[in-house]
């Protein structure tokens, strides 16, 4: 349920989904792994005029290159060793509906040319057949890598990119949706508590703070797996997930994260406290990187432009 939240980034995403559902054009979803791109594709399909027909999904990176053509376009009996019967491909399975092609960046180059022809002619030719078949399918593709960058590196066909990139949608990572984390964590807690017949009511405040502060490289997928693990480790009669439930290595991580917080007086306003913390964090990171702004920006997960702007705003200067 990655489409749960109230952050500005999620609201922008939901608006894009709504707009995309109202037109019947090809969509390219780009975003980090685990951000919920298939959920976005399903949402577009369910809100579109094709919702009464099938939504079919394929992971282009999970199929052996020599089987991709048969998987997409089908084959006739005797087309190759093991082809004992005629078989429909995913394009025909999705006819009238939506075909979601995840990790399109992994599609072999020879298949890119064949897919381009299908998009141009709106017809497929099953492997081994001399006849084409008309198809009416909406294509939604997704990639965790920048397709534009792959085009520049000659690893993806430019003409196919333009065909797929009619309506681009960016799916933001969890680090850009911090305020959604408590809602997502609570949703997953309820989901897994129900599945495991447990009556867990919530998280202890320090555990929830730890979850919010943690860097989720695997995004929503990693957060979901983490919450499932915590629920599994919780005893039947326990109502609140506290630090004792955390595996030992995470208890140490929590202890360290609390130790790393600066000692800010409680007399200051929230904005003043946050500004002080931001200044101290940037200054300490720059010192640790020997004032190399590029390295510091990388560690802080911000752009070099942002770190220069913040240094100027907070009057942070390298000592003489």
PDB file of C-alpha atoms in Angstrom:
ATOM      1  CA  UNK A   1       0.000   0.000   0.000  1.00  0.00           C
ATOM      2  CA  UNK A   2       2.658   2.512  -1.071  1.00  0.00           C
ATOM      3  CA  UNK A   3       0.009   5.076  -2.112  1.00  0.00           C
ATOM      4  CA  UNK A   4      -0.830   5.867   1.500  1.00  0.00           C
ATOM      5  CA  UNK A   5       0.247   9.184   3.006  1.00  0.00           C
ATOM      6  CA  UNK A   6      -0.174  12.952   3.036  1.00  0.00           C
ATOM      7  CA  UNK A   7       3.211  14.281   1.886  1.00  0.00           C
ATOM      8  CA  UNK A   8       3.475  16.812  -0.914  1.00  0.00           C
ATOM      9  CA  UNK A   9       5.359  14.290  -3.078  1.00  0.00           C
ATOM     10  CA  UNK A  10       2.595  11.688  -2.674  1.00  0.00           C
ATOM     11  CA  UNK A  11      -0.126  14.226  -3.465  1.00  0.00           C
ATOM     12  CA  UNK A  12       1.765  15.150  -6.669  1.00  0.00           C
ATOM     13  CA  UNK A  13       2.004  11.442  -7.544  1.00  0.00           C
ATOM     14  CA  UNK A  14      -1.733  10.882  -6.951  1.00  0.00           C
ATOM     15  CA  UNK A  15      -2.532  13.871  -9.164  1.00  0.00           C
ATOM     16  CA  UNK A  16      -0.340  12.394 -11.923  1.00  0.00           C
ATOM     17  CA  UNK A  17      -2.110   9.023 -11.581  1.00  0.00           C
ATOM     18  CA  UNK A  18      -5.518  10.691 -11.876  1.00  0.00           C
ATOM     19  CA  UNK A  19      -4.479  12.683 -14.957  1.00  0.00           C
ATOM     20  CA  UNK A  20      -2.855   9.655 -16.610  1.00  0.00           C
ATOM     21  CA  UNK A  21      -5.939   7.486 -16.018  1.00  0.00           C
ATOM     22  CA  UNK A  22      -8.102   9.954 -17.952  1.00  0.00           C
ATOM     23  CA  UNK A  23      -6.061   9.628 -21.150  1.00  0.00           C
ATOM     24  CA  UNK A  24      -5.201   6.422 -22.980  1.00  0.00           C
ATOM     25  CA  UNK A  25      -1.503   7.023 -23.691  1.00  0.00           C
ATOM     26  CA  UNK A  26       1.674   5.106 -22.886  1.00  0.00           C
ATOM     27  CA  UNK A  27       3.250   5.816 -19.489  1.00  0.00           C
ATOM     28  CA  UNK A  28       6.866   5.524 -18.338  1.00  0.00           C
ATOM     29  CA  UNK A  29       7.331   5.210 -14.569  1.00  0.00           C
ATOM     30  CA  UNK A  30      10.781   5.976 -13.190  1.00  0.00           C
ATOM     31  CA  UNK A  31      11.883   5.637  -9.580  1.00  0.00           C
ATOM     32  CA  UNK A  32      14.117   3.684  -7.246  1.00  0.00           C
ATOM     33  CA  UNK A  33      13.582  -0.016  -6.589  1.00  0.00           C
ATOM     34  CA  UNK A  34      10.887  -0.701  -3.991  1.00  0.00           C
ATOM     35  CA  UNK A  35       8.985   2.592  -4.428  1.00  0.00           C
ATOM     36  CA  UNK A  36       5.752   0.925  -5.599  1.00  0.00           C
ATOM     37  CA  UNK A  37       5.808   1.416  -9.368  1.00  0.00           C
ATOM     38  CA  UNK A  38       3.535  -1.587  -9.985  1.00  0.00           C
ATOM     39  CA  UNK A  39       1.023  -0.166  -7.480  1.00  0.00           C
ATOM     40  CA  UNK A  40       1.022   3.071  -9.493  1.00  0.00           C
ATOM     41  CA  UNK A  41       0.475   1.138 -12.745  1.00  0.00           C
ATOM     42  CA  UNK A  42      -2.415  -0.825 -11.185  1.00  0.00           C
ATOM     43  CA  UNK A  43      -3.975   2.392  -9.863  1.00  0.00           C
ATOM     44  CA  UNK A  44      -3.855   3.971 -13.339  1.00  0.00           C
ATOM     45  CA  UNK A  45      -5.475   0.846 -14.829  1.00  0.00           C
ATOM     46  CA  UNK A  46      -8.221   0.671 -12.176  1.00  0.00           C
ATOM     47  CA  UNK A  47      -9.145   4.338 -12.709  1.00  0.00           C
ATOM     48  CA  UNK A  48      -9.035   4.124 -16.516  1.00  0.00           C
ATOM     49  CA  UNK A  49     -11.623   3.170 -19.132  1.00  0.00           C
ATOM     50  CA  UNK A  50      -9.832  -0.207 -19.447  1.00  0.00           C
ATOM     51  CA  UNK A  51     -10.511  -1.240 -15.830  1.00  0.00           C
ATOM     52  CA  UNK A  52     -13.061  -3.915 -16.844  1.00  0.00           C
ATOM     53  CA  UNK A  53     -10.333  -5.744 -18.778  1.00  0.00           C
ATOM     54  CA  UNK A  54      -7.130  -7.447 -17.647  1.00  0.00           C
ATOM     55  CA  UNK A  55      -4.076  -5.918 -16.012  1.00  0.00           C
ATOM     56  CA  UNK A  56      -1.088  -8.109 -16.932  1.00  0.00           C
ATOM     57  CA  UNK A  57       2.404  -7.588 -15.458  1.00  0.00           C
ATOM     58  CA  UNK A  58       5.817  -8.825 -16.560  1.00  0.00           C
ATOM     59  CA  UNK A  59       9.287  -8.250 -15.084  1.00  0.00           C
ATOM     60  CA  UNK A  60      11.545  -7.899 -18.108  1.00  0.00           C
ATOM     61  CA  UNK A  61      14.608  -8.701 -15.993  1.00  0.00           C
ATOM     62  CA  UNK A  62      13.230 -12.003 -14.703  1.00  0.00           C
ATOM     63  CA  UNK A  63      12.868 -13.797 -18.063  1.00  0.00           C
ATOM     64  CA  UNK A  64      15.621 -15.544 -19.982  1.00  0.00           C
ATOM     65  CA  UNK A  65      16.492 -13.466 -23.085  1.00  0.00           C
ATOM     66  CA  UNK A  66      15.693 -16.348 -25.466  1.00  0.00           C
ATOM     67  CA  UNK A  67      12.167 -16.661 -24.007  1.00  0.00           C
ATOM     68  CA  UNK A  68      11.141 -12.989 -23.977  1.00  0.00           C
ATOM     69  CA  UNK A  69       9.661 -12.979 -27.502  1.00  0.00           C
ATOM     70  CA  UNK A  70       7.508 -16.045 -26.839  1.00  0.00           C
ATOM     71  CA  UNK A  71       6.419 -14.636 -23.467  1.00  0.00           C
ATOM     72  CA  UNK A  72       5.303 -11.340 -25.008  1.00  0.00           C
ATOM     73  CA  UNK A  73       3.946 -12.418 -28.399  1.00  0.00           C
ATOM     74  CA  UNK A  74       3.153 -16.121 -27.896  1.00  0.00           C
ATOM     75  CA  UNK A  75       4.100 -19.013 -30.183  1.00  0.00           C
ATOM     76  CA  UNK A  76       2.529 -21.678 -32.370  1.00  0.00           C
ATOM     77  CA  UNK A  77       2.885 -25.420 -31.954  1.00  0.00           C
ATOM     78  CA  UNK A  78       6.289 -26.633 -33.163  1.00  0.00           C
ATOM     79  CA  UNK A  79       7.856 -23.161 -33.208  1.00  0.00           C
ATOM     80  CA  UNK A  80      10.769 -24.473 -31.121  1.00  0.00           C
ATOM     81  CA  UNK A  81      11.719 -27.491 -29.023  1.00  0.00           C
ATOM     82  CA  UNK A  82       9.159 -27.836 -26.255  1.00  0.00           C
ATOM     83  CA  UNK A  83       6.422 -25.836 -28.027  1.00  0.00           C
ATOM     84  CA  UNK A  84       3.861 -28.654 -27.863  1.00  0.00           C
ATOM     85  CA  UNK A  85       0.790 -26.408 -28.215  1.00  0.00           C
ATOM     86  CA  UNK A  86      -0.164 -22.942 -29.435  1.00  0.00           C
ATOM     87  CA  UNK A  87       0.259 -20.407 -26.646  1.00  0.00           C
ATOM     88  CA  UNK A  88      -0.965 -16.827 -26.301  1.00  0.00           C
ATOM     89  CA  UNK A  89       1.553 -14.192 -25.340  1.00  0.00           C
ATOM     90  CA  UNK A  90       1.049 -11.464 -22.740  1.00  0.00           C
ATOM     91  CA  UNK A  91       0.017  -8.908 -25.371  1.00  0.00           C
ATOM     92  CA  UNK A  92      -2.961 -11.080 -26.317  1.00  0.00           C
ATOM     93  CA  UNK A  93      -3.680 -11.878 -22.655  1.00  0.00           C
ATOM     94  CA  UNK A  94      -3.902  -8.146 -21.969  1.00  0.00           C
ATOM     95  CA  UNK A  95      -5.903  -7.330 -25.110  1.00  0.00           C
ATOM     96  CA  UNK A  96      -8.345  -4.534 -24.303  1.00  0.00           C
ATOM     97  CA  UNK A  97      -6.567  -3.902 -20.999  1.00  0.00           C
ATOM     98  CA  UNK A  98      -3.158  -2.860 -19.703  1.00  0.00           C
ATOM     99  CA  UNK A  99       0.259  -4.508 -20.021  1.00  0.00           C
ATOM    100  CA  UNK A 100       2.740  -3.418 -17.354  1.00  0.00           C
ATOM    101  CA  UNK A 101       6.365  -4.024 -18.358  1.00  0.00           C
ATOM    102  CA  UNK A 102       8.546  -3.596 -15.273  1.00  0.00           C
ATOM    103  CA  UNK A 103      12.316  -3.007 -15.561  1.00  0.00           C
ATOM    104  CA  UNK A 104      11.980  -2.269 -19.284  1.00  0.00           C
ATOM    105  CA  UNK A 105      15.645  -1.243 -19.133  1.00  0.00           C
ATOM    106  CA  UNK A 106      16.499  -4.982 -19.066  1.00  0.00           C
ATOM    107  CA  UNK A 107      14.769  -5.720 -22.385  1.00  0.00           C
ATOM    108  CA  UNK A 108      17.335  -7.184 -24.841  1.00  0.00           C
ATOM    109  CA  UNK A 109      18.264  -4.841 -27.718  1.00  0.00           C
ATOM    110  CA  UNK A 110      16.847  -7.174 -30.416  1.00  0.00           C
ATOM    111  CA  UNK A 111      13.528  -7.266 -28.529  1.00  0.00           C
ATOM    112  CA  UNK A 112      13.510  -3.473 -28.287  1.00  0.00           C
ATOM    113  CA  UNK A 113      13.279  -3.320 -32.089  1.00  0.00           C
ATOM    114  CA  UNK A 114      10.422  -5.852 -32.143  1.00  0.00           C
ATOM    115  CA  UNK A 115       8.538  -4.018 -29.393  1.00  0.00           C
ATOM    116  CA  UNK A 116       8.918  -0.771 -31.334  1.00  0.00           C
ATOM    117  CA  UNK A 117       7.311  -2.412 -34.386  1.00  0.00           C
ATOM    118  CA  UNK A 118       4.398  -3.671 -32.254  1.00  0.00           C
ATOM    119  CA  UNK A 119       3.812  -0.177 -30.856  1.00  0.00           C
ATOM    120  CA  UNK A 120       3.861   1.296 -34.369  1.00  0.00           C
ATOM    121  CA  UNK A 121       1.614  -1.296 -36.047  1.00  0.00           C
ATOM    122  CA  UNK A 122      -0.506  -2.398 -33.054  1.00  0.00           C
ATOM    123  CA  UNK A 123      -0.119  -6.013 -34.092  1.00  0.00           C
ATOM    124  CA  UNK A 124       1.985  -8.969 -32.948  1.00  0.00           C
ATOM    125  CA  UNK A 125       3.407 -12.015 -34.722  1.00  0.00           C
ATOM    126  CA  UNK A 126       3.630 -15.183 -32.550  1.00  0.00           C
ATOM    127  CA  UNK A 127       6.953 -17.030 -32.746  1.00  0.00           C
ATOM    128  CA  UNK A 128       6.864 -19.495 -35.657  1.00  0.00           C
ATOM    129  CA  UNK A 129       3.808 -17.916 -37.309  1.00  0.00           C
ATOM    130  CA  UNK A 130       3.549 -16.199 -40.692  1.00  0.00           C
ATOM    131  CA  UNK A 131       0.469 -14.230 -39.653  1.00  0.00           C
ATOM    132  CA  UNK A 132       0.052 -11.150 -37.507  1.00  0.00           C
ATOM    133  CA  UNK A 133      -2.724 -10.496 -34.985  1.00  0.00           C
ATOM    134  CA  UNK A 134      -4.158  -7.091 -34.077  1.00  0.00           C
ATOM    135  CA  UNK A 135      -3.908  -6.070 -30.413  1.00  0.00           C
ATOM    136  CA  UNK A 136      -5.351  -3.148 -28.461  1.00  0.00           C
ATOM    137  CA  UNK A 137      -3.255  -2.770 -25.331  1.00  0.00           C
ATOM    138  CA  UNK A 138      -2.228   0.152 -23.161  1.00  0.00           C
ATOM    139  CA  UNK A 139       1.482  -0.101 -22.318  1.00  0.00           C
ATOM    140  CA  UNK A 140       2.837   1.088 -18.985  1.00  0.00           C
ATOM    141  CA  UNK A 141       6.581   0.609 -18.555  1.00  0.00           C
ATOM    142  CA  UNK A 142       8.781   1.124 -15.513  1.00  0.00           C
ATOM    143  CA  UNK A 143      12.477   1.375 -14.771  1.00  0.00           C
ATOM    144  CA  UNK A 144      14.639   1.842 -11.687  1.00  0.00           C
ATOM    145  CA  UNK A 145      17.379   3.213 -13.972  1.00  0.00           C
ATOM    146  CA  UNK A 146      17.219   6.406 -16.020  1.00  0.00           C
ATOM    147  CA  UNK A 147      16.202   5.371 -19.543  1.00  0.00           C
ATOM    148  CA  UNK A 148      17.440   8.708 -20.883  1.00  0.00           C
ATOM    149  CA  UNK A 149      20.896   7.924 -19.470  1.00  0.00           C
ATOM    150  CA  UNK A 150      20.800   4.443 -21.057  1.00  0.00           C
ATOM    151  CA  UNK A 151      19.898   6.072 -24.393  1.00  0.00           C
ATOM    152  CA  UNK A 152      22.945   8.358 -24.066  1.00  0.00           C
ATOM    153  CA  UNK A 153      25.085   5.252 -23.377  1.00  0.00           C
ATOM    154  CA  UNK A 154      23.632   3.467 -26.461  1.00  0.00           C
ATOM    155  CA  UNK A 155      22.094   0.764 -24.246  1.00  0.00           C
ATOM    156  CA  UNK A 156      18.481   1.608 -25.084  1.00  0.00           C
ATOM    157  CA  UNK A 157      16.915   2.610 -28.403  1.00  0.00           C
ATOM    158  CA  UNK A 158      16.152   6.310 -28.590  1.00  0.00           C
ATOM    159  CA  UNK A 159      13.143   5.809 -30.889  1.00  0.00           C
ATOM    160  CA  UNK A 160      11.628   3.283 -28.455  1.00  0.00           C
ATOM    161  CA  UNK A 161      12.234   5.650 -25.533  1.00  0.00           C
ATOM    162  CA  UNK A 162      10.227   8.393 -27.271  1.00  0.00           C
ATOM    163  CA  UNK A 163       7.408   5.919 -27.991  1.00  0.00           C
ATOM    164  CA  UNK A 164       7.238   4.845 -24.327  1.00  0.00           C
ATOM    165  CA  UNK A 165       7.795   8.246 -22.718  1.00  0.00           C
ATOM    166  CA  UNK A 166       4.494   9.835 -23.758  1.00  0.00           C
ATOM    167  CA  UNK A 167       3.405  10.445 -20.149  1.00  0.00           C
ATOM    168  CA  UNK A 168       6.348  10.205 -17.706  1.00  0.00           C
ATOM    169  CA  UNK A 169       5.623   9.783 -13.988  1.00  0.00           C
ATOM    170  CA  UNK A 170       8.273  10.032 -11.276  1.00  0.00           C
ATOM    171  CA  UNK A 171       7.674   7.723  -8.301  1.00  0.00           C
ATOM    172  CA  UNK A 172       9.441   9.291  -5.286  1.00  0.00           C
ATOM    173  CA  UNK A 173      11.609   7.295  -2.858  1.00  0.00           C
ATOM    174  CA  UNK A 174      10.753   7.066   0.848  1.00  0.00           C
ATOM    175  CA  UNK A 175      13.462   9.597   1.750  1.00  0.00           C
ATOM    176  CA  UNK A 176      11.326  12.216  -0.046  1.00  0.00           C
ATOM    177  CA  UNK A 177       8.199  11.096   1.841  1.00  0.00           C
ATOM    178  CA  UNK A 178       9.433  11.116   5.464  1.00  0.00           C
ATOM    179  CA  UNK A 179       6.084  12.278   6.877  1.00  0.00           C
ATOM    180  CA  UNK A 180       4.348   9.272   5.259  1.00  0.00           C
ATOM    181  CA  UNK A 181       6.510   6.732   7.111  1.00  0.00           C
ATOM    182  CA  UNK A 182       4.410   6.584  10.338  1.00  0.00           C
ATOM    183  CA  UNK A 183       1.217   6.020   8.294  1.00  0.00           C
ATOM    184  CA  UNK A 184       2.855   3.301   6.207  1.00  0.00           C
ATOM    185  CA  UNK A 185       4.390   1.644   9.293  1.00  0.00           C
ATOM    186  CA  UNK A 186       0.997   1.652  11.024  1.00  0.00           C
ATOM    187  CA  UNK A 187      -0.682   0.179   7.934  1.00  0.00           C
ATOM    188  CA  UNK A 188       1.863  -2.652   7.722  1.00  0.00           C
ATOM    189  CA  UNK A 189       1.597  -3.226  11.495  1.00  0.00           C
ATOM    190  CA  UNK A 190      -2.181  -3.730  11.219  1.00  0.00           C
ATOM    191  CA  UNK A 191      -1.785  -5.916   8.127  1.00  0.00           C
ATOM    192  CA  UNK A 192       0.754  -8.327   9.654  1.00  0.00           C
ATOM    193  CA  UNK A 193      -0.874  -8.337  13.110  1.00  0.00           C
ATOM    194  CA  UNK A 194      -4.086  -9.530  11.459  1.00  0.00           C
ATOM    195  CA  UNK A 195      -2.257 -12.128   9.359  1.00  0.00           C
ATOM    196  CA  UNK A 196      -0.414 -13.487  12.426  1.00  0.00           C
ATOM    197  CA  UNK A 197      -3.415 -13.382  14.813  1.00  0.00           C
ATOM    198  CA  UNK A 198      -1.835 -10.795  17.080  1.00  0.00           C
ATOM    199  CA  UNK A 199      -3.353  -7.735  18.742  1.00  0.00           C
ATOM    200  CA  UNK A 200      -0.505  -5.238  18.536  1.00  0.00           C
ATOM    201  CA  UNK A 201      -1.736  -1.690  19.068  1.00  0.00           C
ATOM    202  CA  UNK A 202       1.276   0.330  18.006  1.00  0.00           C
ATOM    203  CA  UNK A 203       4.945   1.290  18.379  1.00  0.00           C
ATOM    204  CA  UNK A 204       6.738   2.727  21.376  1.00  0.00           C
ATOM    205  CA  UNK A 205       7.667   6.352  20.643  1.00  0.00           C
ATOM    206  CA  UNK A 206      11.421   5.689  20.468  1.00  0.00           C
ATOM    207  CA  UNK A 207      10.898   2.790  18.025  1.00  0.00           C
ATOM    208  CA  UNK A 208       8.674   4.949  15.822  1.00  0.00           C
ATOM    209  CA  UNK A 209      11.290   7.734  15.906  1.00  0.00           C
ATOM    210  CA  UNK A 210      13.937   5.179  14.920  1.00  0.00           C
ATOM    211  CA  UNK A 211      11.776   3.994  11.996  1.00  0.00           C
ATOM    212  CA  UNK A 212      11.284   7.597  10.806  1.00  0.00           C
ATOM    213  CA  UNK A 213      15.006   8.444  11.019  1.00  0.00           C
ATOM    214  CA  UNK A 214      16.316   5.257   9.421  1.00  0.00           C
ATOM    215  CA  UNK A 215      17.484   5.357   5.801  1.00  0.00           C
ATOM    216  CA  UNK A 216      15.326   2.956   3.768  1.00  0.00           C
ATOM    217  CA  UNK A 217      17.490   2.151   0.754  1.00  0.00           C
ATOM    218  CA  UNK A 218      14.939  -0.482  -0.330  1.00  0.00           C
ATOM    219  CA  UNK A 219      12.105   2.027   0.140  1.00  0.00           C
ATOM    220  CA  UNK A 220       8.537   0.826   0.867  1.00  0.00           C
ATOM    221  CA  UNK A 221       9.412  -2.810   0.172  1.00  0.00           C
ATOM    222  CA  UNK A 222      12.187  -2.740   2.785  1.00  0.00           C
ATOM    223  CA  UNK A 223       9.968  -0.934   5.318  1.00  0.00           C
ATOM    224  CA  UNK A 224       7.197  -3.506   4.817  1.00  0.00           C
ATOM    225  CA  UNK A 225       9.602  -6.433   5.320  1.00  0.00           C
ATOM    226  CA  UNK A 226      11.042  -4.733   8.418  1.00  0.00           C
ATOM    227  CA  UNK A 227       7.598  -4.287  10.040  1.00  0.00           C
ATOM    228  CA  UNK A 228       6.687  -7.888   9.206  1.00  0.00           C
ATOM    229  CA  UNK A 229       9.872  -9.000  10.978  1.00  0.00           C
ATOM    230  CA  UNK A 230       9.021  -6.954  14.083  1.00  0.00           C
ATOM    231  CA  UNK A 231       5.480  -8.364  14.224  1.00  0.00           C
ATOM    232  CA  UNK A 232       6.882 -11.895  13.865  1.00  0.00           C
ATOM    233  CA  UNK A 233       9.284 -11.296  16.780  1.00  0.00           C
ATOM    234  CA  UNK A 234       6.496  -9.946  19.020  1.00  0.00           C
ATOM    235  CA  UNK A 235       4.895 -12.358  21.511  1.00  0.00           C
ATOM    236  CA  UNK A 236       1.151 -13.120  21.364  1.00  0.00           C
ATOM    237  CA  UNK A 237       0.224 -11.046  24.422  1.00  0.00           C
ATOM    238  CA  UNK A 238       2.403  -8.008  23.675  1.00  0.00           C
ATOM    239  CA  UNK A 239       0.492  -4.842  22.702  1.00  0.00           C
ATOM    240  CA  UNK A 240       3.319  -2.393  21.970  1.00  0.00           C
ATOM    241  CA  UNK A 241       6.480  -2.913  19.905  1.00  0.00           C
ATOM    242  CA  UNK A 242       9.324  -1.533  22.033  1.00  0.00           C
ATOM    243  CA  UNK A 243      13.122  -1.554  21.692  1.00  0.00           C
ATOM    244  CA  UNK A 244      13.354  -5.044  23.272  1.00  0.00           C
ATOM    245  CA  UNK A 245      11.673  -6.477  20.166  1.00  0.00           C
ATOM    246  CA  UNK A 246      14.371  -5.072  17.876  1.00  0.00           C
ATOM    247  CA  UNK A 247      17.126  -7.499  16.862  1.00  0.00           C
ATOM    248  CA  UNK A 248      20.388  -6.833  18.729  1.00  0.00           C
ATOM    249  CA  UNK A 249      22.134  -5.078  15.813  1.00  0.00           C
ATOM    250  CA  UNK A 250      19.180  -2.679  15.475  1.00  0.00           C
ATOM    251  CA  UNK A 251      19.106  -1.981  19.209  1.00  0.00           C
ATOM    252  CA  UNK A 252      22.728  -0.857  18.866  1.00  0.00           C
ATOM    253  CA  UNK A 253      21.778   1.264  15.831  1.00  0.00           C
ATOM    254  CA  UNK A 254      18.944   2.885  17.806  1.00  0.00           C
ATOM    255  CA  UNK A 255      21.242   3.599  20.760  1.00  0.00           C
ATOM    256  CA  UNK A 256      23.810   5.180  18.419  1.00  0.00           C
ATOM    257  CA  UNK A 257      21.191   7.321  16.653  1.00  0.00           C
ATOM    258  CA  UNK A 258      20.031   8.711  20.003  1.00  0.00           C
ATOM    259  CA  UNK A 259      23.634   9.399  21.038  1.00  0.00           C
ATOM    260  CA  UNK A 260      24.260  11.252  17.767  1.00  0.00           C
ATOM    261  CA  UNK A 261      21.467  13.794  18.367  1.00  0.00           C
ATOM    262  CA  UNK A 262      22.810  17.235  19.336  1.00  0.00           C
ATOM    263  CA  UNK A 263      22.133  18.654  22.776  1.00  0.00           C
ATOM    264  CA  UNK A 264      19.653  21.427  21.894  1.00  0.00           C
ATOM    265  CA  UNK A 265      18.091  23.498  24.733  1.00  0.00           C
ATOM    266  CA  UNK A 266      14.344  22.856  25.208  1.00  0.00           C
ATOM    267  CA  UNK A 267      13.748  26.622  25.449  1.00  0.00           C
ATOM    268  CA  UNK A 268      14.099  27.085  21.681  1.00  0.00           C
ATOM    269  CA  UNK A 269      11.256  26.924  19.145  1.00  0.00           C
ATOM    270  CA  UNK A 270      10.975  23.952  16.787  1.00  0.00           C
ATOM    271  CA  UNK A 271      12.227  25.957  13.785  1.00  0.00           C
ATOM    272  CA  UNK A 272      15.197  27.322  15.754  1.00  0.00           C
ATOM    273  CA  UNK A 273      16.066  23.837  17.022  1.00  0.00           C
ATOM    274  CA  UNK A 274      15.854  22.331  13.533  1.00  0.00           C
ATOM    275  CA  UNK A 275      18.047  25.109  12.120  1.00  0.00           C
ATOM    276  CA  UNK A 276      20.643  24.525  14.875  1.00  0.00           C
ATOM    277  CA  UNK A 277      20.605  20.790  14.236  1.00  0.00           C
ATOM    278  CA  UNK A 278      20.920  21.286  10.458  1.00  0.00           C
ATOM    279  CA  UNK A 279      23.863  23.660  10.897  1.00  0.00           C
ATOM    280  CA  UNK A 280      25.655  21.298  13.299  1.00  0.00           C
ATOM    281  CA  UNK A 281      25.055  18.290  11.046  1.00  0.00           C
ATOM    282  CA  UNK A 282      26.342  20.053   7.905  1.00  0.00           C
ATOM    283  CA  UNK A 283      29.351  21.539   9.712  1.00  0.00           C
ATOM    284  CA  UNK A 284      30.320  18.167  11.285  1.00  0.00           C
ATOM    285  CA  UNK A 285      29.926  16.329   7.960  1.00  0.00           C
ATOM    286  CA  UNK A 286      32.078  18.905   6.146  1.00  0.00           C
ATOM    287  CA  UNK A 287      34.790  18.619   8.829  1.00  0.00           C
ATOM    288  CA  UNK A 288      34.763  14.823   8.516  1.00  0.00           C
ATOM    289  CA  UNK A 289      35.135  15.178   4.725  1.00  0.00           C
ATOM    290  CA  UNK A 290      37.981  17.702   5.048  1.00  0.00           C
ATOM    291  CA  UNK A 291      35.545  20.344   3.755  1.00  0.00           C
ATOM    292  CA  UNK A 292      35.012  18.513   0.462  1.00  0.00           C
ATOM    293  CA  UNK A 293      31.509  19.779  -0.466  1.00  0.00           C
ATOM    294  CA  UNK A 294      30.892  17.059  -3.056  1.00  0.00           C
ATOM    295  CA  UNK A 295      31.609  14.230  -0.567  1.00  0.00           C
ATOM    296  CA  UNK A 296      29.603  15.910   2.200  1.00  0.00           C
ATOM    297  CA  UNK A 297      26.601  16.383  -0.113  1.00  0.00           C
ATOM    298  CA  UNK A 298      26.774  12.700  -1.042  1.00  0.00           C
ATOM    299  CA  UNK A 299      26.777  11.618   2.630  1.00  0.00           C
ATOM    300  CA  UNK A 300      23.894  13.983   3.452  1.00  0.00           C
ATOM    301  CA  UNK A 301      22.018  12.764   0.368  1.00  0.00           C
ATOM    302  CA  UNK A 302      21.555  16.274  -1.060  1.00  0.00           C
ATOM    303  CA  UNK A 303      22.838  17.952  -4.222  1.00  0.00           C
ATOM    304  CA  UNK A 304      26.024  20.063  -4.350  1.00  0.00           C
ATOM    305  CA  UNK A 305      23.831  23.051  -5.208  1.00  0.00           C
ATOM    306  CA  UNK A 306      21.781  22.454  -2.023  1.00  0.00           C
ATOM    307  CA  UNK A 307      24.835  22.180   0.238  1.00  0.00           C
ATOM    308  CA  UNK A 308      26.297  25.421  -1.174  1.00  0.00           C
ATOM    309  CA  UNK A 309      22.936  27.152  -0.657  1.00  0.00           C
ATOM    310  CA  UNK A 310      22.638  25.885   2.943  1.00  0.00           C
ATOM    311  CA  UNK A 311      26.240  26.875   3.735  1.00  0.00           C
ATOM    312  CA  UNK A 312      25.550  30.412   2.531  1.00  0.00           C
ATOM    313  CA  UNK A 313      22.217  30.595   4.370  1.00  0.00           C
ATOM    314  CA  UNK A 314      23.653  29.252   7.639  1.00  0.00           C
ATOM    315  CA  UNK A 315      26.917  31.214   7.210  1.00  0.00           C
ATOM    316  CA  UNK A 316      29.062  28.083   7.364  1.00  0.00           C
ATOM    317  CA  UNK A 317      32.613  28.807   6.215  1.00  0.00           C
ATOM    318  CA  UNK A 318      35.770  26.726   6.148  1.00  0.00           C
ATOM    319  CA  UNK A 319      38.117  27.954   8.895  1.00  0.00           C
ATOM    320  CA  UNK A 320      41.351  29.615   7.716  1.00  0.00           C
TER     321      UNK A 320
END
